[in-house]
Coordinates of C-alpha atoms and ligand atoms in Angstrom, one line a residue:
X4 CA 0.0 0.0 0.0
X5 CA 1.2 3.6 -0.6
X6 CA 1.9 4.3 2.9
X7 CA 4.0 6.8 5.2
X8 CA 5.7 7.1 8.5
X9 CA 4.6 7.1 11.1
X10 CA 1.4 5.9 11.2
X11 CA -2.0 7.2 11.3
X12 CA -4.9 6.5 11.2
X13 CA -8.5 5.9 12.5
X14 CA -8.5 4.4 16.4
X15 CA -12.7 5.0 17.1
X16 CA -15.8 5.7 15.3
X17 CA -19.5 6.5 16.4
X18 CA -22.4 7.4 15.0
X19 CA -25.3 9.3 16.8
X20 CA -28.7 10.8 15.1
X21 CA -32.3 12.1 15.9
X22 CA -34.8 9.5 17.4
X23 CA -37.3 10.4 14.4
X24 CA -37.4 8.9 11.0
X25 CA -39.4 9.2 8.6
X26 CA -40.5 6.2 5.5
X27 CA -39.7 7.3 2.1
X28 CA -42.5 5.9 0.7
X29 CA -45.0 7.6 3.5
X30 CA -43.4 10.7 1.9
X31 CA -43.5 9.7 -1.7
X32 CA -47.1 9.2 -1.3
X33 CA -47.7 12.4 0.6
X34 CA -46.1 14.3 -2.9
X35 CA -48.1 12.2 -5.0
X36 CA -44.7 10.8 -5.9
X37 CA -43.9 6.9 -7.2
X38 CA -42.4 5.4 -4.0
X39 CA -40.3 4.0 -6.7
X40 CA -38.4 6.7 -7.2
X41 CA -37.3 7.3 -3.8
X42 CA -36.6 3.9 -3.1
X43 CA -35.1 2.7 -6.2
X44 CA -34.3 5.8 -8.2
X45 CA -32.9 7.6 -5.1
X46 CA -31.9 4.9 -3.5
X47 CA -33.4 5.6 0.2
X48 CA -35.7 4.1 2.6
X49 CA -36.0 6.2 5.5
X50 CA -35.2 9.5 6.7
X51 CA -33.7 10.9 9.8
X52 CA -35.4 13.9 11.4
X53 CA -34.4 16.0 13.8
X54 CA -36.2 17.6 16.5
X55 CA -36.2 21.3 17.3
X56 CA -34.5 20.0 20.3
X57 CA -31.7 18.0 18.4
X58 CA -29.0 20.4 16.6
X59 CA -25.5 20.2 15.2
X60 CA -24.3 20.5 19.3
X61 CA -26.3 17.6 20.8
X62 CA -25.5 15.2 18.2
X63 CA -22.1 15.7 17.8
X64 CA -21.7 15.4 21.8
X65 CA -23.5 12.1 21.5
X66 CA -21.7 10.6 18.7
X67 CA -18.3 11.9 20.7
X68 CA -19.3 10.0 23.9
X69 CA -20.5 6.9 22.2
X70 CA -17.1 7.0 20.2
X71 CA -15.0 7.4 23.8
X72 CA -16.8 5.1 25.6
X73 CA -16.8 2.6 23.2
X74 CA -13.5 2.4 22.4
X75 CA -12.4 2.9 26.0
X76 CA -10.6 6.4 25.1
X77 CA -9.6 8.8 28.1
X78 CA -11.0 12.1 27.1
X79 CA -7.5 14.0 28.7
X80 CA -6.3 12.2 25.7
X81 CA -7.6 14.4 23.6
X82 CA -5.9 16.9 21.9
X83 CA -7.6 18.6 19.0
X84 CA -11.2 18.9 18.7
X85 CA -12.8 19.6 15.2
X86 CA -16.4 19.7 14.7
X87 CA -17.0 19.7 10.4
X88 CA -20.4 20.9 9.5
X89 CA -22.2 23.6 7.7
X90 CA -25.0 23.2 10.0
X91 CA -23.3 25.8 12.9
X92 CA -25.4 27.5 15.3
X93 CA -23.6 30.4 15.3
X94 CA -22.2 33.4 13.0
X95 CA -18.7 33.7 14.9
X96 CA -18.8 31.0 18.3
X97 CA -17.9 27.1 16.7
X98 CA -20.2 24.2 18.0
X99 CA -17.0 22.6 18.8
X100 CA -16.5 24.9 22.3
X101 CA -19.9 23.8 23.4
X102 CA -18.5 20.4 22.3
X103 CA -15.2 20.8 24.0
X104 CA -17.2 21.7 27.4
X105 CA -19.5 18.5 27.3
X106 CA -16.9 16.4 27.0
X107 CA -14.4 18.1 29.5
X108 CA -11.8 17.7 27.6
X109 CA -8.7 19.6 28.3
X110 CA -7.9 23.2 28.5
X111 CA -4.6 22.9 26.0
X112 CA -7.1 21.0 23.4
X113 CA -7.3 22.7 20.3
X114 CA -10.7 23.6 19.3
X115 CA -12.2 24.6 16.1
X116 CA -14.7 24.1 13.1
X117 CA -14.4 23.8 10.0
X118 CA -16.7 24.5 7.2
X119 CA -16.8 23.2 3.4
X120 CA -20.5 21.7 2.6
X121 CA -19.6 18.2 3.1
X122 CA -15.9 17.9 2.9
X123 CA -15.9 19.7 6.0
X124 CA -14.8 16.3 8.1
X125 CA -12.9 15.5 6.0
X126 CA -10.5 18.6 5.7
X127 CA -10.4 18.1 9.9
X128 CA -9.6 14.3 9.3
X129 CA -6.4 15.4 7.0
X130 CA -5.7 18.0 9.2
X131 CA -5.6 16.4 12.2
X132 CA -3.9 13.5 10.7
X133 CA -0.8 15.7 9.8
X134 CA -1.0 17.2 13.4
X135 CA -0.1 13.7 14.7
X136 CA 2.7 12.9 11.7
X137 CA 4.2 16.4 12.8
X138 CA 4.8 15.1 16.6
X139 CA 3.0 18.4 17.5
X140 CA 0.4 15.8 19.4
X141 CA 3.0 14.5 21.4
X142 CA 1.2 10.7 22.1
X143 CA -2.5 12.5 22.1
X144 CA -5.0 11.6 20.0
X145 CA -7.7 14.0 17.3
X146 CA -11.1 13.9 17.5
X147 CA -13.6 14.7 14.5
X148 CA -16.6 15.1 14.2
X149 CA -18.8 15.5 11.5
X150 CA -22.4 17.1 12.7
X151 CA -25.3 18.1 10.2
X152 CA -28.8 18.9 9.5
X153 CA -29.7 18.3 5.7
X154 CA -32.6 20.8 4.8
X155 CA -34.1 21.5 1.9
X156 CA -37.5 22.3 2.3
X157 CA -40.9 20.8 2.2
X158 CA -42.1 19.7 -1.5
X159 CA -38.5 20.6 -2.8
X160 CA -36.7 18.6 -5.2
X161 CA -34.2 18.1 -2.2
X162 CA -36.3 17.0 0.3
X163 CA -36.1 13.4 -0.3
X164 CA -32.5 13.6 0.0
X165 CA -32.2 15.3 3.8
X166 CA -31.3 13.6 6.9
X167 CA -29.5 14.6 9.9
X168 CA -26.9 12.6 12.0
X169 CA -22.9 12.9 13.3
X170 CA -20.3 10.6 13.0
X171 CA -17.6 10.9 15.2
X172 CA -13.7 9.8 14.4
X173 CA -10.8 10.0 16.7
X174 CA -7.5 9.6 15.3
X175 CA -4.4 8.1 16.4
X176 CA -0.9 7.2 15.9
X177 CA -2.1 3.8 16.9
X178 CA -5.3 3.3 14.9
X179 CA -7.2 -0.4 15.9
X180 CA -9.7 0.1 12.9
X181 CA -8.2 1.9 9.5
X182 CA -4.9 2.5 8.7
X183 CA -4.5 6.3 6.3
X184 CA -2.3 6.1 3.5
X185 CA -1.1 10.0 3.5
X186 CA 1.8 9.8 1.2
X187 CA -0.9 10.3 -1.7
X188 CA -4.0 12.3 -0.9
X189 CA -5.4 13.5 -4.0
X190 CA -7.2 17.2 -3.4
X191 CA -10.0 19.2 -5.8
X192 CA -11.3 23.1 -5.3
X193 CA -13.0 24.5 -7.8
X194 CA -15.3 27.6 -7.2
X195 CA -18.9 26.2 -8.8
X196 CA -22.7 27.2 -7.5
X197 CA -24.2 23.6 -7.5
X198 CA -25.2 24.2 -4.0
X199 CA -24.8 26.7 -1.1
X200 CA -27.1 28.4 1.5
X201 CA -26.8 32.3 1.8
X202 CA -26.7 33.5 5.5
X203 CA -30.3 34.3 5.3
X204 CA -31.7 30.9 4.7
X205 CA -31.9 27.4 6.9
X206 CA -32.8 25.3 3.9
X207 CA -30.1 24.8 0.6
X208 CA -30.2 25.9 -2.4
X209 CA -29.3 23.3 -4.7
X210 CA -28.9 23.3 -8.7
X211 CA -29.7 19.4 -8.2
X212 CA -28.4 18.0 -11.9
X213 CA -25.1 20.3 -12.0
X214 CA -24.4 19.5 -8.7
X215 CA -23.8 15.5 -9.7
X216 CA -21.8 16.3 -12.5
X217 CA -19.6 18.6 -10.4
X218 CA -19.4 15.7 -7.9
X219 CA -18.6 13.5 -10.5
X220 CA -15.8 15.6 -12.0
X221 CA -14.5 16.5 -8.7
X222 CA -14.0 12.6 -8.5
X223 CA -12.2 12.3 -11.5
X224 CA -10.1 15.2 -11.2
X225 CA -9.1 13.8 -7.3
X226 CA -8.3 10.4 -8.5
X227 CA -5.8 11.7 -11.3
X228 CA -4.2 14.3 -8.6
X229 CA -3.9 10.8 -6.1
X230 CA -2.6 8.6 -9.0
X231 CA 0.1 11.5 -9.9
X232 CA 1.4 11.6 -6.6
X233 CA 1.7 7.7 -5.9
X234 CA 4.9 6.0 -6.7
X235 CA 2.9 3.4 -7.5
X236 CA -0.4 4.7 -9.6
X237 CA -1.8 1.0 -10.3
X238 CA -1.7 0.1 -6.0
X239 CA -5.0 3.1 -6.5
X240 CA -6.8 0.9 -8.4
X241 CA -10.4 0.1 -8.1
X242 CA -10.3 -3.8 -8.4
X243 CA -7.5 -3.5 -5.3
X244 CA -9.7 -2.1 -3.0
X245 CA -12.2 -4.4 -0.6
X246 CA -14.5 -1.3 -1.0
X247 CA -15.2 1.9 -2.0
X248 CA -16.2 4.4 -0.6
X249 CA -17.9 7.6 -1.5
X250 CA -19.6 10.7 -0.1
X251 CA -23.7 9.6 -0.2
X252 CA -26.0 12.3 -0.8
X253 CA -28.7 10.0 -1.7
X254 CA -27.6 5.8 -2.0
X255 CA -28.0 6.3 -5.6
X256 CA -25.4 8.8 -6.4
X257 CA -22.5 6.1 -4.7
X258 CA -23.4 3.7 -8.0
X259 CA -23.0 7.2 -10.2
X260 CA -19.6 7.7 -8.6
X261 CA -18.2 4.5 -8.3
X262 CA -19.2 3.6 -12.6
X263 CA -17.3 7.0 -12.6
X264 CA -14.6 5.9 -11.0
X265 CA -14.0 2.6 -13.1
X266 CA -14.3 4.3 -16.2
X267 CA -11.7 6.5 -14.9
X268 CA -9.2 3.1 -14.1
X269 CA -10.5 1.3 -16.7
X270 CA -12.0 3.2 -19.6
X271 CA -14.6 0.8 -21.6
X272 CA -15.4 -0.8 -18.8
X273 CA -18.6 -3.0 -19.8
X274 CA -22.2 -3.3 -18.0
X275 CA -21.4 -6.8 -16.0
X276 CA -18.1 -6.1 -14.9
X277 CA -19.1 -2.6 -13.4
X278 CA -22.6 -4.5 -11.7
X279 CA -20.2 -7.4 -10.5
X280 CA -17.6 -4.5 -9.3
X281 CA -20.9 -2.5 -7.6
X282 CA -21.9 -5.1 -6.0
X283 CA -18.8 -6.2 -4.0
X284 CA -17.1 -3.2 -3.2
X285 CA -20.1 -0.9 -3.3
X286 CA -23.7 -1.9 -2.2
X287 CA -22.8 -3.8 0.9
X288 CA -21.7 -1.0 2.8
X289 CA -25.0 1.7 1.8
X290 CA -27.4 0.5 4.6
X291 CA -27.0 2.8 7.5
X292 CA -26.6 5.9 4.4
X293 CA -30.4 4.7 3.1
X294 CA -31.8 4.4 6.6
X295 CA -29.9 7.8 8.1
X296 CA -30.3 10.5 4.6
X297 CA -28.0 12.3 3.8
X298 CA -25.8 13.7 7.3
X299 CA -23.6 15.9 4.4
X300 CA -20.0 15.9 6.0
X301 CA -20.5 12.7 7.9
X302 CA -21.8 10.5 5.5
X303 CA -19.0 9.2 3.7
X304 CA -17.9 8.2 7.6
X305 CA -21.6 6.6 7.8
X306 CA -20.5 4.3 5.1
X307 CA -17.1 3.2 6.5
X308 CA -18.7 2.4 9.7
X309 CA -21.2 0.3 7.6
X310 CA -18.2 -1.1 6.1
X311 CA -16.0 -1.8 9.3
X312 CA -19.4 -2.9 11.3
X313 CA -19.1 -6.2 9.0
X314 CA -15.3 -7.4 8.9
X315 CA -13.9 -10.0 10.5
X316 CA -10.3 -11.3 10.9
X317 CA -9.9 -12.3 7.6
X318 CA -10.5 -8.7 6.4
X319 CA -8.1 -7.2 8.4
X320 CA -5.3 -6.0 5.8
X321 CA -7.5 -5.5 2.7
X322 CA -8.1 -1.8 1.2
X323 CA -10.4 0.4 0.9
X324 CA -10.9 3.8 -0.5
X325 CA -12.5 6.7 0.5
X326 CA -13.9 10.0 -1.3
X327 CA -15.2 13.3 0.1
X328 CA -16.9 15.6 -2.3
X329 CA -18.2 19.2 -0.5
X330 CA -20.8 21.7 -2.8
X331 CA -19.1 24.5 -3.6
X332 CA -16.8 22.4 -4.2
X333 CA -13.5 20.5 -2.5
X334 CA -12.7 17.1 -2.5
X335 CA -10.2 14.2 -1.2
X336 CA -9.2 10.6 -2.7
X337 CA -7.5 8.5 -0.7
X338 CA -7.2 5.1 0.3
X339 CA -6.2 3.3 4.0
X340 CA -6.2 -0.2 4.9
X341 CA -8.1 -2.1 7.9
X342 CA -6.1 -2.3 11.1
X343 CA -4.7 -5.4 12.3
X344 CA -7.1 -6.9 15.4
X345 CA -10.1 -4.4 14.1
X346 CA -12.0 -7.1 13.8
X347 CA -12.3 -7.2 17.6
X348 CA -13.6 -4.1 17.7
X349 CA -16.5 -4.0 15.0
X350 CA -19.5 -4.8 17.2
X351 CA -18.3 -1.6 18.9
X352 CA -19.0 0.7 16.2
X353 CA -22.3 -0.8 15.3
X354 CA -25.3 1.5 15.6
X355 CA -28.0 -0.7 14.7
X356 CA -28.9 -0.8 18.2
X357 CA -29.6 3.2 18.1
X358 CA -31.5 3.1 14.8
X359 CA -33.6 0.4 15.8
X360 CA -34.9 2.8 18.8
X361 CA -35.7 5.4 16.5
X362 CA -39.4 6.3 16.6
X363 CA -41.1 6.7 13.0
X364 CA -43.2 9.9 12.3
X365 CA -46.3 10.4 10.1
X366 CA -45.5 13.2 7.2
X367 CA -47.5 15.4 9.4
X368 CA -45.6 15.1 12.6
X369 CA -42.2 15.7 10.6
X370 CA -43.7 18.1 9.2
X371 CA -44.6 20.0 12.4
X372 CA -41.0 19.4 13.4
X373 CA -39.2 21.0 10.2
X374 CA -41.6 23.7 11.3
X375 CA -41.5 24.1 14.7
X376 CA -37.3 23.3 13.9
X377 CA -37.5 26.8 11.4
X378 CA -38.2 29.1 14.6
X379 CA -36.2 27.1 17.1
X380 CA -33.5 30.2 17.7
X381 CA -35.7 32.6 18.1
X382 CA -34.5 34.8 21.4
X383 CA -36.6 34.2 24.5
X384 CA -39.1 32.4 22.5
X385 CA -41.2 30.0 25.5
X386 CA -38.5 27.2 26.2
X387 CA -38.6 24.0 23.8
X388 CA -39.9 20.7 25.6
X389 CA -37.8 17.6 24.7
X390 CA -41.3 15.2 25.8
X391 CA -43.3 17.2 23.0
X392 CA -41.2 15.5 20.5
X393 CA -40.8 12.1 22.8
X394 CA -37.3 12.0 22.7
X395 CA -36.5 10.2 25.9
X396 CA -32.8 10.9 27.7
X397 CA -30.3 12.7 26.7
X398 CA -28.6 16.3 25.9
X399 CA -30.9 18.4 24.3
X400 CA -31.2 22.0 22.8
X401 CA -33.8 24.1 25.0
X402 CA -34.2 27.2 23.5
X403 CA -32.3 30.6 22.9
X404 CA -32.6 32.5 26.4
X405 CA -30.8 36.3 26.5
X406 CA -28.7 35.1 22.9
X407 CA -27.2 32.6 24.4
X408 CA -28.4 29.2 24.1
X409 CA -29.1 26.9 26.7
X410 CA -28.7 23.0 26.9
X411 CA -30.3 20.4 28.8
X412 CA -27.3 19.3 31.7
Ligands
LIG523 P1 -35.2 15.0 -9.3 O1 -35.1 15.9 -10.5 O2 -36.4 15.2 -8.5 O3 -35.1 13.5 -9.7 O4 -34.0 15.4 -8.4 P2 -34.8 12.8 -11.1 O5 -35.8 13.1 -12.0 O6 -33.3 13.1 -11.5 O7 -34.9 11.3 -10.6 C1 -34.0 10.7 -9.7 C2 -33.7 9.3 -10.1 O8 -34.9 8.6 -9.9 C3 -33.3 9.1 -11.6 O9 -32.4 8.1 -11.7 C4 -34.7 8.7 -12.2 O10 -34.5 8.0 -13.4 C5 -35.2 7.9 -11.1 P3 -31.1 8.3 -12.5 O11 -31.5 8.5 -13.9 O12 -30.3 9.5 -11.9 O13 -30.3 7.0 -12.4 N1 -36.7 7.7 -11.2 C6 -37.3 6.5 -10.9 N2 -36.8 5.3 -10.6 C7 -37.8 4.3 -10.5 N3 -39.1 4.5 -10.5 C8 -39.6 5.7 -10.8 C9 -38.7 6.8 -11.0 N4 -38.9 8.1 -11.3 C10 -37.6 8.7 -11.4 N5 -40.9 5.9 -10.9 C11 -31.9 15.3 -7.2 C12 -33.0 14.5 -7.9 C13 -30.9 14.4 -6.6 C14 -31.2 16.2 -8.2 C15 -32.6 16.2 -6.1 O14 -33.1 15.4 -5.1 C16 -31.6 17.2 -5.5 O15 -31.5 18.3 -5.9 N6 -31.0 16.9 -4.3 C17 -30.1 17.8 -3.6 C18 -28.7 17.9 -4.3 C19 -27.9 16.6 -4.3 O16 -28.1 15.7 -3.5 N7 -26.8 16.5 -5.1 C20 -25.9 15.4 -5.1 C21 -24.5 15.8 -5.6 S1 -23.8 17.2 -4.8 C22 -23.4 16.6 -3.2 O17 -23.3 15.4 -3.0 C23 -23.1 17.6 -2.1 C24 -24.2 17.7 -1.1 O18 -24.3 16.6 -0.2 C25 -24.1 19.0 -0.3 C26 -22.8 19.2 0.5 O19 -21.7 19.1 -0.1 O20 -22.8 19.6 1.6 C27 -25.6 17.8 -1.7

């Protein structure tokens, strides 16, 4: 593999989202819309939707302590903190602070966000990765998380292709589940309006048809710039790889990127060999992505947890690769391998246990909530009331009180 010195890679992962879903084809028939295209033309099956009371803060804190406590980590451990998402809750203060304080992590823990549609994570995952190769963390380990709210708007061409959710990654010099392969990160920017949301507006603007082909170029264009820095182009290759990996917007778009991504190995490529491809390093690892939406920044990190839930011993070793596309647009090809003894640790990083709690909402309930979720800011508004939306225990969002806001304990 193209590797470097020392290593780095990923050492815990946990996903956390609302307690609400919604069914695709509940909503396809509440547009007067063939179920058959959400399901099978978009690819999805259910929808995650979050509460007035759930934002960018409580998830991300949730998906952080699941990730800690799962994989035993001390949280004086931790020294960087980045939350990715271009869901913030504020102009100029980063949810990572609030983060930072409801973990208790350390005072000398470098805090910040960072913002690029959905590459967001992914620019804190490099980042932080080159932080540790440096031997400016001196032992400690990263922690990244991803944290969004996908919102379109109601009867919008988007709307079947929202979601909400935060995956969080801590990395390490000492990773148990994916080793990175730095020495040949291929990058993309390219200034294009496929989508974007203007400071005014809570939902996205999206130029839905432009934006795949700018994803799909941006794929392209990142797997050249990774091939031209490898000493060894052909160790990139597709076939090589035990999966791959791609940023989900909608399940559908992975099998648009990953045909892309043959014909850029392989050009010619014919019709069985791409469905055989699709369907062993693709399709197996797009459940959690068509039951969650689209999380933006987190859910190319919703797929490799998909993908690590399922290995055992004997996939420890193999490939995979991974591409982040953000709107606007940047992206990042690269590849890592699965960590010796991460087999051990896979039932760890499993949510289907906090899926399988979620509580499923009729089109008019969620759409109270993406209503009631529109005003949720408002200053000295009457306090939000976690039971309203039943979401059980948990940190939760209660309303903005003198324009600050204010958090269950
Ligand atoms: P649309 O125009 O409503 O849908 O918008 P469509 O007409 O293109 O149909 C979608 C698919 O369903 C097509 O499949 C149809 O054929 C099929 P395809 O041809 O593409 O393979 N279809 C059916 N299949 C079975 N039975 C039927 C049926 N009818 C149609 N009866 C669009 C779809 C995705 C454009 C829209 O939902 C949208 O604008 N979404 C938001 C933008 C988006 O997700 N873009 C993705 C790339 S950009 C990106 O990934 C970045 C992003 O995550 C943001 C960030 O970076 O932060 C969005």
């Amino acid at each position: 593999m193209n590797t470097i010195q020392p290593a780095v890679g990923i050492d815990a992962l946990a996903f956390s989202g609302p307690r609400s879903y919604i069914d695709m084809v509940d909503l396809a028939e509440a547009r007067g819309v063939d179920p058959l295209k959400f399901t099978q033309g978009l690819g999805q099956l259910q929808m995650a939707v979050a509460s007035p009371c759930e934002d960018t803060v409580t998830m991300a804190v949730q998906a952080a302590r699941a990730a800690l406590h799962n994989f035993d980590i001390d949280p004086a451990d931790i020294g960087t903190l980045v939350v990715g998402t271009e869901t913030g809750v504020d102009h100029a203060k980063p949810v990572a602070v609030y983060v930072h304080e409801h973990l208790g992590l350390a005072a000398n823990c470098r805090t910040f966000e960072t913002k690029h549609a959905c590459y967001g994570a992914m620019a804190g995952l490099t980042a932080s990765a080159d932080w540790i190769v440096s031997g400016r963390a001196r032992g400690r380990k990263a922690l990244i998380i991803a944290s969004d709210i996908a919102r379109y708007g109601l009867g919008s061409a988007g709307e079947p292709t929202q979601g909400a959710g935060a995956v969080a990654i801590v990395v390490s010099e000492r990773p148990r589940l994916f080793d990175l392969a730095l020495g040949c990160v291929g990058d993309y920017t390219r200034q294009v309006m496929d989508f974007w949301r203007p400071l005014y507006s809570k939902v996205a603007f999206a130029d839905g048809h432009y934006s795949i082909d700018c994803y799909l170029e941006a794929l392209s264009a990142s797997i050249a710039d990774a091939k031209a820095q490898s000493t060894d182009p052909e160790s990139l290759d597709s076939e090589r790889m035990a999966a791959c990996l791609y940023h989900v917007p909608f399940v559908k778009m992975a099998r648009k990127a990953h045909l892309r991504h043959l014909q850029t190995d392989r050009p010619g490529v014919g019709d069985s060999a791409f469905a055989e491809s699709y369907d062993a390093r693709v399709a197996p690892w797009l459940t959690l992505n068509a039951q969650v939406g689209n999380i933006y920044t987190g859910s190319l990190f919703l797929a490799l947890i998909d993908f690590l839930r399922r290995i055992d011993t004997g996939s420890e070793g193999s490939e995979a690769s991974l591409f982040a596309y953000g709107s606007g647009c940047g992206a990042c090809f690269l590849v890592g391998r699965v960590s010796d003894g991460a087999a051990a640790w896979a039932s760890n990083l499993d949510p289907a246990a906090h899926l399988d709690r979620r509580h499923r909402l009729s089109v008019d309930a969620y759409e109270q909530m993406t209503v009631a979720a529109e005003s949720a800011d408002a200053n000295d508004a009457p306090a939000l009331d976690p039971e309203q939306w039943q979401l059980g225990d948990g940190l939760f969002y209660l309303g903005t009180r003198d324009h600050k806001r204010v958090y269950s304990a």
